[in-house]
Short mmCIF file of C-alpha atoms and ligand atoms in Angstrom, two decimals:
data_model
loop_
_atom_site.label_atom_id
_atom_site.label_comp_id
_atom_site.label_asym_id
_atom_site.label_seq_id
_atom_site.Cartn_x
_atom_site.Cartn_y
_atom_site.Cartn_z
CA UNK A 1 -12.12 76.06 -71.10
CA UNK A 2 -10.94 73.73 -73.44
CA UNK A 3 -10.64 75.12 -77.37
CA UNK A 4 -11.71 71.86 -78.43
CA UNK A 5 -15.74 70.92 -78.77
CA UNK A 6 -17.19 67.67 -78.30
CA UNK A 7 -20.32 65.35 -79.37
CA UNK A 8 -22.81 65.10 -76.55
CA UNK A 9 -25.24 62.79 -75.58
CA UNK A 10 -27.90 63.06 -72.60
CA UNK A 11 -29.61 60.35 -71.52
CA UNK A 12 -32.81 60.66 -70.03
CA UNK A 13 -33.46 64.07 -71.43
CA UNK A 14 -36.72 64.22 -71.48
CA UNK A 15 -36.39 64.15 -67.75
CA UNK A 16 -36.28 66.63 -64.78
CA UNK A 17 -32.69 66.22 -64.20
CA UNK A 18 -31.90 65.79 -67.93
CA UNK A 19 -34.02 69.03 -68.97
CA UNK A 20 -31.93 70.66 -66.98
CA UNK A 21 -28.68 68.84 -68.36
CA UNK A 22 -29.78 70.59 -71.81
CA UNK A 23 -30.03 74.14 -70.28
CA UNK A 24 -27.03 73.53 -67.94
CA UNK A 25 -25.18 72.79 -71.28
CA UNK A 26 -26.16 75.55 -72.55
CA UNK A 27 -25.73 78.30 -69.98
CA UNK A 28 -22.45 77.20 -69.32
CA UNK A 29 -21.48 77.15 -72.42
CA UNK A 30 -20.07 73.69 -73.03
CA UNK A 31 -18.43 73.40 -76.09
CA UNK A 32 -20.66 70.77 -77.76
CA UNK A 33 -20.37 70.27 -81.32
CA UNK A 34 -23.31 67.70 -82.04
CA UNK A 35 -25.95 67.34 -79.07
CA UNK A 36 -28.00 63.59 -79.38
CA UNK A 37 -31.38 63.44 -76.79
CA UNK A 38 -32.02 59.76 -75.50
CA UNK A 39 -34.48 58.60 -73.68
CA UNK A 40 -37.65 55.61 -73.79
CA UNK A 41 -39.13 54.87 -76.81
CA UNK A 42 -42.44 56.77 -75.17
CA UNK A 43 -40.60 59.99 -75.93
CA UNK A 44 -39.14 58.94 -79.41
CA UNK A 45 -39.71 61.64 -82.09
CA UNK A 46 -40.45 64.18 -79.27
CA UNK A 47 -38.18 67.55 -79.76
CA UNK A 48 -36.30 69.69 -77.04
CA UNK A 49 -34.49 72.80 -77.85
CA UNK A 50 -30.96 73.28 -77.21
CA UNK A 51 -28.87 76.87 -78.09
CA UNK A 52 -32.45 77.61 -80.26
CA UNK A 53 -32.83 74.80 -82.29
CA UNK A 54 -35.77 71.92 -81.85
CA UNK A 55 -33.64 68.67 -81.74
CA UNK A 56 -35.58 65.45 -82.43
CA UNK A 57 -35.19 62.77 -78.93
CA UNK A 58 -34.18 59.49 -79.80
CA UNK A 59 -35.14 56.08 -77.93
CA UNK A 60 -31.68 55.12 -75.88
CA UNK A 61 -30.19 51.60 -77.38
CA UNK A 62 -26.66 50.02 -76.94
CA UNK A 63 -25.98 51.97 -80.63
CA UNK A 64 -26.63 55.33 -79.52
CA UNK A 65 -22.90 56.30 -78.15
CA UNK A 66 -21.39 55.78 -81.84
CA UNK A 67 -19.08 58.75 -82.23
CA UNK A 68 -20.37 60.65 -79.14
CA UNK A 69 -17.20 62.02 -76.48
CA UNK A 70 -19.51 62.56 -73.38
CA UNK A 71 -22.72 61.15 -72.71
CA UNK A 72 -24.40 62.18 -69.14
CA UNK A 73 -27.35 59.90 -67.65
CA UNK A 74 -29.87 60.60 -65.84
CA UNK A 75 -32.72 57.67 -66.96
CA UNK A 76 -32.36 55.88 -63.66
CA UNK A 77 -29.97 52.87 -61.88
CA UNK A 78 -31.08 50.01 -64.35
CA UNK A 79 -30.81 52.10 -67.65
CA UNK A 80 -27.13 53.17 -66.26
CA UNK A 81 -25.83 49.66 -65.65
CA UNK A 82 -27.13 48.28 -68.79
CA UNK A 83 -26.38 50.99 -71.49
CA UNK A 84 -23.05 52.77 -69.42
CA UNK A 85 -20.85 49.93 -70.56
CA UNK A 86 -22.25 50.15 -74.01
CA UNK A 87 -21.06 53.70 -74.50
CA UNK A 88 -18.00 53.33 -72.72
CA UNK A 89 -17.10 50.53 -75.04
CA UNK A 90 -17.80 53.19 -77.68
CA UNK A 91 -15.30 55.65 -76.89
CA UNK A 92 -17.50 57.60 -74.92
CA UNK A 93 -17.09 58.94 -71.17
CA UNK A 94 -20.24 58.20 -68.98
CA UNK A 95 -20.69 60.93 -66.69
CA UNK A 96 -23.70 58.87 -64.40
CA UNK A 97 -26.26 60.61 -62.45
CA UNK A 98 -27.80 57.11 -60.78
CA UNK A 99 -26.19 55.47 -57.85
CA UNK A 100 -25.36 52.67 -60.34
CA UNK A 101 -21.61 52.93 -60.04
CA UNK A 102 -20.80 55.21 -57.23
CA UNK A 103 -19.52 53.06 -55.03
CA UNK A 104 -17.26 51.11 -57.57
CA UNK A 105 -13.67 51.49 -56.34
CA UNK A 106 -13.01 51.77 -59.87
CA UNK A 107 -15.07 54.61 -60.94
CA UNK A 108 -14.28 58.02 -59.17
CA UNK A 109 -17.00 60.14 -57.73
CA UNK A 110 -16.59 63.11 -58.26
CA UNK A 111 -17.76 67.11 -57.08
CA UNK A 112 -15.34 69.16 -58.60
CA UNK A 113 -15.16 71.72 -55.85
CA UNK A 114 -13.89 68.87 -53.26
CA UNK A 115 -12.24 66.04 -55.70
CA UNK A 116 -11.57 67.48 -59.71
CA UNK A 117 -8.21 65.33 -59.85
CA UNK A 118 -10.74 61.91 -59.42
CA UNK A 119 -11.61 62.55 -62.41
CA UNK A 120 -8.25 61.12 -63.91
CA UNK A 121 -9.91 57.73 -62.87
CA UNK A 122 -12.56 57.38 -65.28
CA UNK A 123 -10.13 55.80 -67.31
CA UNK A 124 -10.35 52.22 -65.73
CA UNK A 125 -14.11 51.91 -66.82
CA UNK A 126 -15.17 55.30 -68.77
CA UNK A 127 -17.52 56.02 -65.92
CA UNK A 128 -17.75 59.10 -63.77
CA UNK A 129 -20.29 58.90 -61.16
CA UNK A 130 -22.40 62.27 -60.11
CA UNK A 131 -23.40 61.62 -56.34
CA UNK A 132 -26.66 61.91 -54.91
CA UNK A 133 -27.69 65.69 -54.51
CA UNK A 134 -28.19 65.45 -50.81
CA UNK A 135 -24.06 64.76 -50.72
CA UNK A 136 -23.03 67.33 -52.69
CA UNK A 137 -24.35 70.13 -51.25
CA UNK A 138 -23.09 68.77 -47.98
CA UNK A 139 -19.39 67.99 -48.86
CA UNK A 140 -19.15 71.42 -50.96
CA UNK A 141 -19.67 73.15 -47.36
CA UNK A 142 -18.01 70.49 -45.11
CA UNK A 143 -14.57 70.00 -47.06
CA UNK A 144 -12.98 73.35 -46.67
CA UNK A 145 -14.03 72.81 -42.91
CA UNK A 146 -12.32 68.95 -42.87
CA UNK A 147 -9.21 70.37 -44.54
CA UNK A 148 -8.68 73.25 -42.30
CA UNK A 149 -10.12 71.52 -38.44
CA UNK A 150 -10.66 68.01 -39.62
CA UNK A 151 -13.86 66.67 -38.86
CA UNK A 152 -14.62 63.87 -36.71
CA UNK A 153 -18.21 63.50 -37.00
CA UNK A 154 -21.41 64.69 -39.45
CA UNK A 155 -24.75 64.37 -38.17
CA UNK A 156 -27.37 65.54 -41.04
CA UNK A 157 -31.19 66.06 -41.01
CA UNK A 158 -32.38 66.62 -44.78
CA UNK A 159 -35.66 68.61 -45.66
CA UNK A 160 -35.82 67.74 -49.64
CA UNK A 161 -37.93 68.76 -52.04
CA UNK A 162 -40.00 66.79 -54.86
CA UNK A 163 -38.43 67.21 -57.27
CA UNK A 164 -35.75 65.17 -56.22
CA UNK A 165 -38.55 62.49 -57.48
CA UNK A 166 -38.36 63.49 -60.58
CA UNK A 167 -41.69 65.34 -62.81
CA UNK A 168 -44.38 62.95 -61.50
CA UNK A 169 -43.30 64.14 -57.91
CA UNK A 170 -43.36 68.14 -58.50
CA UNK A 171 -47.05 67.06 -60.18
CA UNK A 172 -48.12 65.45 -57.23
CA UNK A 173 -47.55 68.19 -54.95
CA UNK A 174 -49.01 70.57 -57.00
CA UNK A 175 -52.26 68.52 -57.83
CA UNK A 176 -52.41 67.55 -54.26
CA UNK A 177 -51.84 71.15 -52.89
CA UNK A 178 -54.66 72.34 -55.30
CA UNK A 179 -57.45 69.56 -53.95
CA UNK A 180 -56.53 70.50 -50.61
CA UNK A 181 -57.19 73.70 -50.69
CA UNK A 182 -60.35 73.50 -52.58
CA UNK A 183 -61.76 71.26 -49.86
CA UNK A 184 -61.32 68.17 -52.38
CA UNK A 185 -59.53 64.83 -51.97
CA UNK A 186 -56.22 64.56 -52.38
CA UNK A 187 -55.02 61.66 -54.98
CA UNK A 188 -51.64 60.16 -53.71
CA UNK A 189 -49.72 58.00 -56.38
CA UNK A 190 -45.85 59.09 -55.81
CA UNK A 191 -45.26 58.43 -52.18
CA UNK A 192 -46.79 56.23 -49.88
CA UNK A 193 -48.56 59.28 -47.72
CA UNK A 194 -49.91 62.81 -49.03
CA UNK A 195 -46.90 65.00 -48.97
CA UNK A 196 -49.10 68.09 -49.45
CA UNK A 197 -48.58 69.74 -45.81
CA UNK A 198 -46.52 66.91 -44.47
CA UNK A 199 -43.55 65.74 -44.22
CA UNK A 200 -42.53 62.04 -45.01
CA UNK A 201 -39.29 60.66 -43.17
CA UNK A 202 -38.78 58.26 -46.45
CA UNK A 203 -36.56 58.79 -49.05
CA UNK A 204 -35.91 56.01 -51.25
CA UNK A 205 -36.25 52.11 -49.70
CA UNK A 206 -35.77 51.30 -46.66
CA UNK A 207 -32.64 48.64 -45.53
CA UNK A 208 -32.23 45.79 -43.03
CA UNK A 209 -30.49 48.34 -40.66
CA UNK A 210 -33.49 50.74 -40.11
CA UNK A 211 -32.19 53.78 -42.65
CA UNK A 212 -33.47 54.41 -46.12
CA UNK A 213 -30.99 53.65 -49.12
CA UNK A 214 -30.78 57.84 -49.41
CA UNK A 215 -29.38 57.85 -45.93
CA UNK A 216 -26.55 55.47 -46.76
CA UNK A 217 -26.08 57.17 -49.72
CA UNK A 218 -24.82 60.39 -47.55
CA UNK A 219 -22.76 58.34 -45.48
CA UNK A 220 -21.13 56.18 -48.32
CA UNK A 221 -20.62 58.86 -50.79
CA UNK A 222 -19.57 61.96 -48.26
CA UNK A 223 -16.49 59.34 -46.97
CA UNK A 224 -15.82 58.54 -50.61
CA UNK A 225 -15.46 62.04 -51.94
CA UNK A 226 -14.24 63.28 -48.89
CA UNK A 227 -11.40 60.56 -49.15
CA UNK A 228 -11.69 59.46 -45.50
CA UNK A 229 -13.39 56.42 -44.19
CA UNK A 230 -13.08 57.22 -41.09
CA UNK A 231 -15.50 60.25 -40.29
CA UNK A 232 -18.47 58.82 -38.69
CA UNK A 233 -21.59 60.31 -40.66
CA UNK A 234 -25.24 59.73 -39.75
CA UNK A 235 -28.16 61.11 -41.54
CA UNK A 236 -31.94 61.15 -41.48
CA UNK A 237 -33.56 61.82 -44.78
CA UNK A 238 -36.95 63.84 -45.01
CA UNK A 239 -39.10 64.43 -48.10
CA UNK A 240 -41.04 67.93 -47.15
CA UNK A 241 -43.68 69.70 -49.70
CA UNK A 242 -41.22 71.95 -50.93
CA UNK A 243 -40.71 71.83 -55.46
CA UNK A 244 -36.77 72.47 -55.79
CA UNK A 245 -34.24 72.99 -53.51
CA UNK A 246 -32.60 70.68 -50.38
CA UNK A 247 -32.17 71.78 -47.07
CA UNK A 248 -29.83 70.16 -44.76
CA UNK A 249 -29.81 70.94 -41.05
CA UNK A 250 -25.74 69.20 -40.31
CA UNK A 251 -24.19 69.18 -36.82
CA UNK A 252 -20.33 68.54 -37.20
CA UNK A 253 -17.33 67.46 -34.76
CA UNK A 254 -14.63 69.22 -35.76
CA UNK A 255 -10.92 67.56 -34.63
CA UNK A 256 -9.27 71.02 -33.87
CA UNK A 257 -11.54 73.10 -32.61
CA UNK A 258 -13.15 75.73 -35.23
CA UNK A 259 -15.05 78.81 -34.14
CA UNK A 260 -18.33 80.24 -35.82
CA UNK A 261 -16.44 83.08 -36.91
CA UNK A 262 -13.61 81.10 -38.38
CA UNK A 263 -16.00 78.75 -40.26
CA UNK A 264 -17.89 81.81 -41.08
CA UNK A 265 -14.52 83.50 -42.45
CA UNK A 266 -13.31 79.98 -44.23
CA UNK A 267 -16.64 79.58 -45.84
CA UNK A 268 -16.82 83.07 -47.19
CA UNK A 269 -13.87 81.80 -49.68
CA UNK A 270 -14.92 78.57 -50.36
CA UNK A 271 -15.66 77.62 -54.08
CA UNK A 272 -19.10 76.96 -54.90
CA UNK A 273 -20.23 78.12 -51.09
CA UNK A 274 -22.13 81.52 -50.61
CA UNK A 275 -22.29 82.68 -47.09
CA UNK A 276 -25.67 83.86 -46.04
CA UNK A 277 -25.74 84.54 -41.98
CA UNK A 278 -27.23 87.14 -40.91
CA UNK A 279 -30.17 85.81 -38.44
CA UNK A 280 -30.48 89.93 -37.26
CA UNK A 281 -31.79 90.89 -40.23
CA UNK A 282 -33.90 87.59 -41.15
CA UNK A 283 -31.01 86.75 -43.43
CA UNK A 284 -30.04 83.04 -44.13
CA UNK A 285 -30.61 80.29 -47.02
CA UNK A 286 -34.03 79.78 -48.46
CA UNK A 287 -34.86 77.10 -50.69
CA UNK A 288 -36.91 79.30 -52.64
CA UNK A 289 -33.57 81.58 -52.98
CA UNK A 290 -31.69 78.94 -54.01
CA UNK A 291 -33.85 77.79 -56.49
CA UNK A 292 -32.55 78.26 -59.68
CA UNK A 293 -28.65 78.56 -58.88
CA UNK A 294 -25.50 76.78 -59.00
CA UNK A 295 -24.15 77.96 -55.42
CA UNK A 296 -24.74 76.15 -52.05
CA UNK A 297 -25.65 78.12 -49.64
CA UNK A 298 -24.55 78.38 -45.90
CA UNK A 299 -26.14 80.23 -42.96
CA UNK A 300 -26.97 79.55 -38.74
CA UNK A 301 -23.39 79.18 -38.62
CA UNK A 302 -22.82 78.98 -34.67
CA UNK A 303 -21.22 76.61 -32.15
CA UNK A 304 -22.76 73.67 -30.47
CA UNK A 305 -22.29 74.21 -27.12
CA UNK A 306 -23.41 70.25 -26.07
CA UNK A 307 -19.48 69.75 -26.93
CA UNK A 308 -15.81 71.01 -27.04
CA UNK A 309 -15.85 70.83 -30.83
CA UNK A 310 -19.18 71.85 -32.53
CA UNK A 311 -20.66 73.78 -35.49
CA UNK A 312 -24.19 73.30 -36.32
CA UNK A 313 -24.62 74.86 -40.11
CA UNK A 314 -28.17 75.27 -42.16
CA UNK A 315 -27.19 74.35 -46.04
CA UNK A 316 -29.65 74.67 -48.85
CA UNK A 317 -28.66 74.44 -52.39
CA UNK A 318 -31.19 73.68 -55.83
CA UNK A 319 -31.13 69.82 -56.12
CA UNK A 320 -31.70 69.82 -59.51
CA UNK A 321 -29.08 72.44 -60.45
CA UNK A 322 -26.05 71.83 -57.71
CA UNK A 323 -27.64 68.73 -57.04
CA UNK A 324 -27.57 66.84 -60.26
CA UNK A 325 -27.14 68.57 -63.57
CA UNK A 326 -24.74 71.65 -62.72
CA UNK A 327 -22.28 69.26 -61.04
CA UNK A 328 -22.42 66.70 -64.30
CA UNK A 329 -21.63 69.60 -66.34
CA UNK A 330 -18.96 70.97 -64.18
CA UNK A 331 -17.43 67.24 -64.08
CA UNK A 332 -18.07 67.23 -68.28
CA UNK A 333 -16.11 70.83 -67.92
CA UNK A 334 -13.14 69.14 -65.71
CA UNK A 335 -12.68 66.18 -68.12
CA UNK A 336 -12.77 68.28 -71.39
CA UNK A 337 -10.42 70.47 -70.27
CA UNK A 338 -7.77 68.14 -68.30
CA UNK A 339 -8.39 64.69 -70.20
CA UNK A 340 -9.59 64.74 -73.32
P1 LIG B 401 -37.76 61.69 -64.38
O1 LIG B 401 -38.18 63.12 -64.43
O2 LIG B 401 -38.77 60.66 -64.06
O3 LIG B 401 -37.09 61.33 -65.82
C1 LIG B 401 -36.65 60.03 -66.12
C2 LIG B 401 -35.92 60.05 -67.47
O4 LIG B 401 -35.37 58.76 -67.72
C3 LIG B 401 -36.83 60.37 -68.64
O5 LIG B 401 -36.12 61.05 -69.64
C4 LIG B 401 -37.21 58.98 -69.13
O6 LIG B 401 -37.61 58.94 -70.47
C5 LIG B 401 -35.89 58.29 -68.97
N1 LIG B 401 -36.02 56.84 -68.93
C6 LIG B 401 -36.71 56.11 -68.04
N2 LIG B 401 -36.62 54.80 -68.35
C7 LIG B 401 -35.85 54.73 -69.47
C8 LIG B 401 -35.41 53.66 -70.29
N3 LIG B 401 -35.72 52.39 -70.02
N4 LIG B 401 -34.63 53.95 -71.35
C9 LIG B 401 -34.31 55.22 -71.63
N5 LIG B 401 -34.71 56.28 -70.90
C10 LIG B 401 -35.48 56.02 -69.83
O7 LIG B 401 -36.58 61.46 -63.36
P2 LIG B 401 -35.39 62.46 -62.94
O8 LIG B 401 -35.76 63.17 -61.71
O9 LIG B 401 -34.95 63.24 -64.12
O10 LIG B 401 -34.29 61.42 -62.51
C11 LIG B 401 -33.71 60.52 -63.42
C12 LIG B 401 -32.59 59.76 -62.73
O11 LIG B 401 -31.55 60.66 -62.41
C13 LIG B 401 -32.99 59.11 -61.40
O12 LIG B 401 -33.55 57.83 -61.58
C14 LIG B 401 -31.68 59.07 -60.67
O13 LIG B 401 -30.96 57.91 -61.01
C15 LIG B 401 -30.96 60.30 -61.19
N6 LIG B 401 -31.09 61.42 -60.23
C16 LIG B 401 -30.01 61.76 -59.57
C17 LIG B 401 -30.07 62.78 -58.65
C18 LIG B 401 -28.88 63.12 -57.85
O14 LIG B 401 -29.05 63.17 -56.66
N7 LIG B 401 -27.75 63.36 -58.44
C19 LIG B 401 -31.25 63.46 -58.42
C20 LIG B 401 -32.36 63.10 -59.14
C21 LIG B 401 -32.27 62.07 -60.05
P3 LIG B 401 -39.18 59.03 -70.85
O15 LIG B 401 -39.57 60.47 -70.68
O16 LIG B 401 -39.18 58.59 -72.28
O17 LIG B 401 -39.91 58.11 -69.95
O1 LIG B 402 -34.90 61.99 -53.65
C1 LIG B 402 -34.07 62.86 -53.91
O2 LIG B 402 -34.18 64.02 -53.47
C2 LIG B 402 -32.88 62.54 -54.72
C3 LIG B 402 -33.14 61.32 -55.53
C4 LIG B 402 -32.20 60.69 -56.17
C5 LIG B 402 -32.47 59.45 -56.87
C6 LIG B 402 -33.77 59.16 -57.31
C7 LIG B 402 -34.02 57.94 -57.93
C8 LIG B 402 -33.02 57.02 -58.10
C9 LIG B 402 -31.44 58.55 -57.09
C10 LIG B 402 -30.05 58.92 -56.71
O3 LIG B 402 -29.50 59.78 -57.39
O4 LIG B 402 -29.50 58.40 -55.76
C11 LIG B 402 -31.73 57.33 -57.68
C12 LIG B 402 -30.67 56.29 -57.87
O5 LIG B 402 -30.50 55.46 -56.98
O6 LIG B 402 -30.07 56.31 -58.94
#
């Protein structure tokens, strides 16, 4: 870790990925000198604690970055292409949580488990871009597997949680669970269809091709990071009435051919991966285990038998934590201590 410390903005605090931006800080103790809290002018004046002390939120304007080293976002697409330049212009790496600017070939993207030395490339803007939680948790488990075998082919199924949708999501499910099972009606103002005891094939708008934006997301961003345009990737995205954590069911077609024990065995050293496979003892990744953590978990490791070169894998890792605001940090934690 860098002996330095740094001035720190976050904006969007006031949010479910930017709370946890604040404790993420925090816990893994990022050297921040001076900590600012941006977000709307709804939440101006409000105060959030950080190491202990209450620290007053101010509204996000183009003036905010003065002086700051770092600022992460996470107040949504539009407030990251408006204000991102503005604090670049500053002085002041962006380290972006929207899908704003991750497919700009001139901002790197960036999961510091698969990619750290990308980050050398937020020089040509001052942008770093955090990819969508559903990718990270997938290319943190798939990478060591494309190095060693290569991989020809993904195909993902994602089970997602709420909170993925941000605080008025997580209330939804919990103030539709609660009508439900008092025999009341359920209110639904989040998603198009009750999500209490459903599950909603929907995440994020849907495109002239048939998939939602979140499923292009996985494919864009897991060739990106992974560096190779070539692997054919196709997902289905699924919003289930779960509050924090992503599953991913992933079917992969390896090059060389990879057995379950060796992916088993390569995954057990993996950064960032913990191995949980033990199906004889009811063993293998929970969302509600995962909740909480900074590791992506990996279990139902076996061989798809449909072809020479399978390996279907269960992956589950807190969207919020791995997902979002542990991976910013970790980025934030890669720049301070390579770059700046
Ligand atoms: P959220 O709980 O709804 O929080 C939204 C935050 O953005 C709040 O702090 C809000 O401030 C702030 N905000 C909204 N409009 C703003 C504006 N015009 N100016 C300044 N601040 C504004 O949402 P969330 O779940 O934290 O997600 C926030 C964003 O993070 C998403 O839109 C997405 O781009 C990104 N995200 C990324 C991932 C990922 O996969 N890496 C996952 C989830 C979210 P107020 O409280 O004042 O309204
Ligand atoms: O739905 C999820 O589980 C993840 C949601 C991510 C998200 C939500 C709103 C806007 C994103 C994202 O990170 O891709 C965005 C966005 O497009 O910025």
């Amino acid at each position: 870790m860098s002996a330095k410390s740094f001035n720190v903005a976050v904006a969007g605090a006031t949010g479910a990925v930017g709370n946890q931006m604040i404790a993420c800080l925090e816990e893994m103790q990022f050297p921040v000198k001076n900590i600012r809290l941006l977000a709307s002018s709804r939440s101006a004046g409000r105060r959030l604690r950080f190491r202990g002390e209450m620290v007053a939120v101010e509204e996000l304007t183009a003036d905010s970055f003065a002086g700051m080293d770092i600022a992460l976002f996470s107040a949504g697409g539009t407030t990251s292409q408006t204000f991102a330049p503005a604090a670049a212009r500053a002085g002041c790496v962006v380290i972006d949580n929207s899908s704003a600017w991750r497919m700009d070939p001139q901002v790197p993207l960036v999961v510091p488990e698969v990619n750290p030395h990308a980050v050398a490339d937020y020089r040509h803007k001052g942008i770093i871009a955090n990819p969508n939680c559903s990718t990270i948790q997938m290319v943190v488990a798939l990478n060591p597997i494309h190095r060693r075998f290569g991989i020809r082919r993904i195909v993902v199924s994602t089970y997602q949680s709420v909170s993925g949708t941000g605080k008025k999501a997580i209330d939804e499910l919990f103030n539709q669970t609660r009508a439900m099972i008092n025999f009341l009606e359920a209110e639904t103002r989040v998603y198009p269809h009750r999500i209490a005891f459903n599950c909603l094939p929907h995440i994020d708008a849907f495109l002239a091709n048939g998939y939602t934006k979140e499923e292009m997301k996985m494919v864009n961003e897991t060739r990106k990071i992974l560096e190779a345009p070539e692997i054919g990737v196709t997902a289905t995205t699924v919003r289930v009435p779960v509050f924090f954590g992503h599953s991913e069911a992933v079917n992969v077609e390896t090059i060389a051919h990879a057995s379950a024990e060796q992916v088993r065995a390569l995954l057990s050293d993996a950064p960032g991966v913990t191995v949980v496979d033990d199906p004889a003892n009811n063993r293998y990744p929970l969302a509600i285990e995962a909740a909480g953590r900074d590791s992506t978990f990996v279990g139902r490791i076996r061989q798809d038998d449909s072809i020479p070169n399978g390996i279907n894998l269960w992956i589950v890792a807190d969207n919020i934590r791995k997902g979002a605001a542990t991976n910013a940090v970790q980025i934030a934690q890669v720049l301070a201590d390579r770059h700046l």
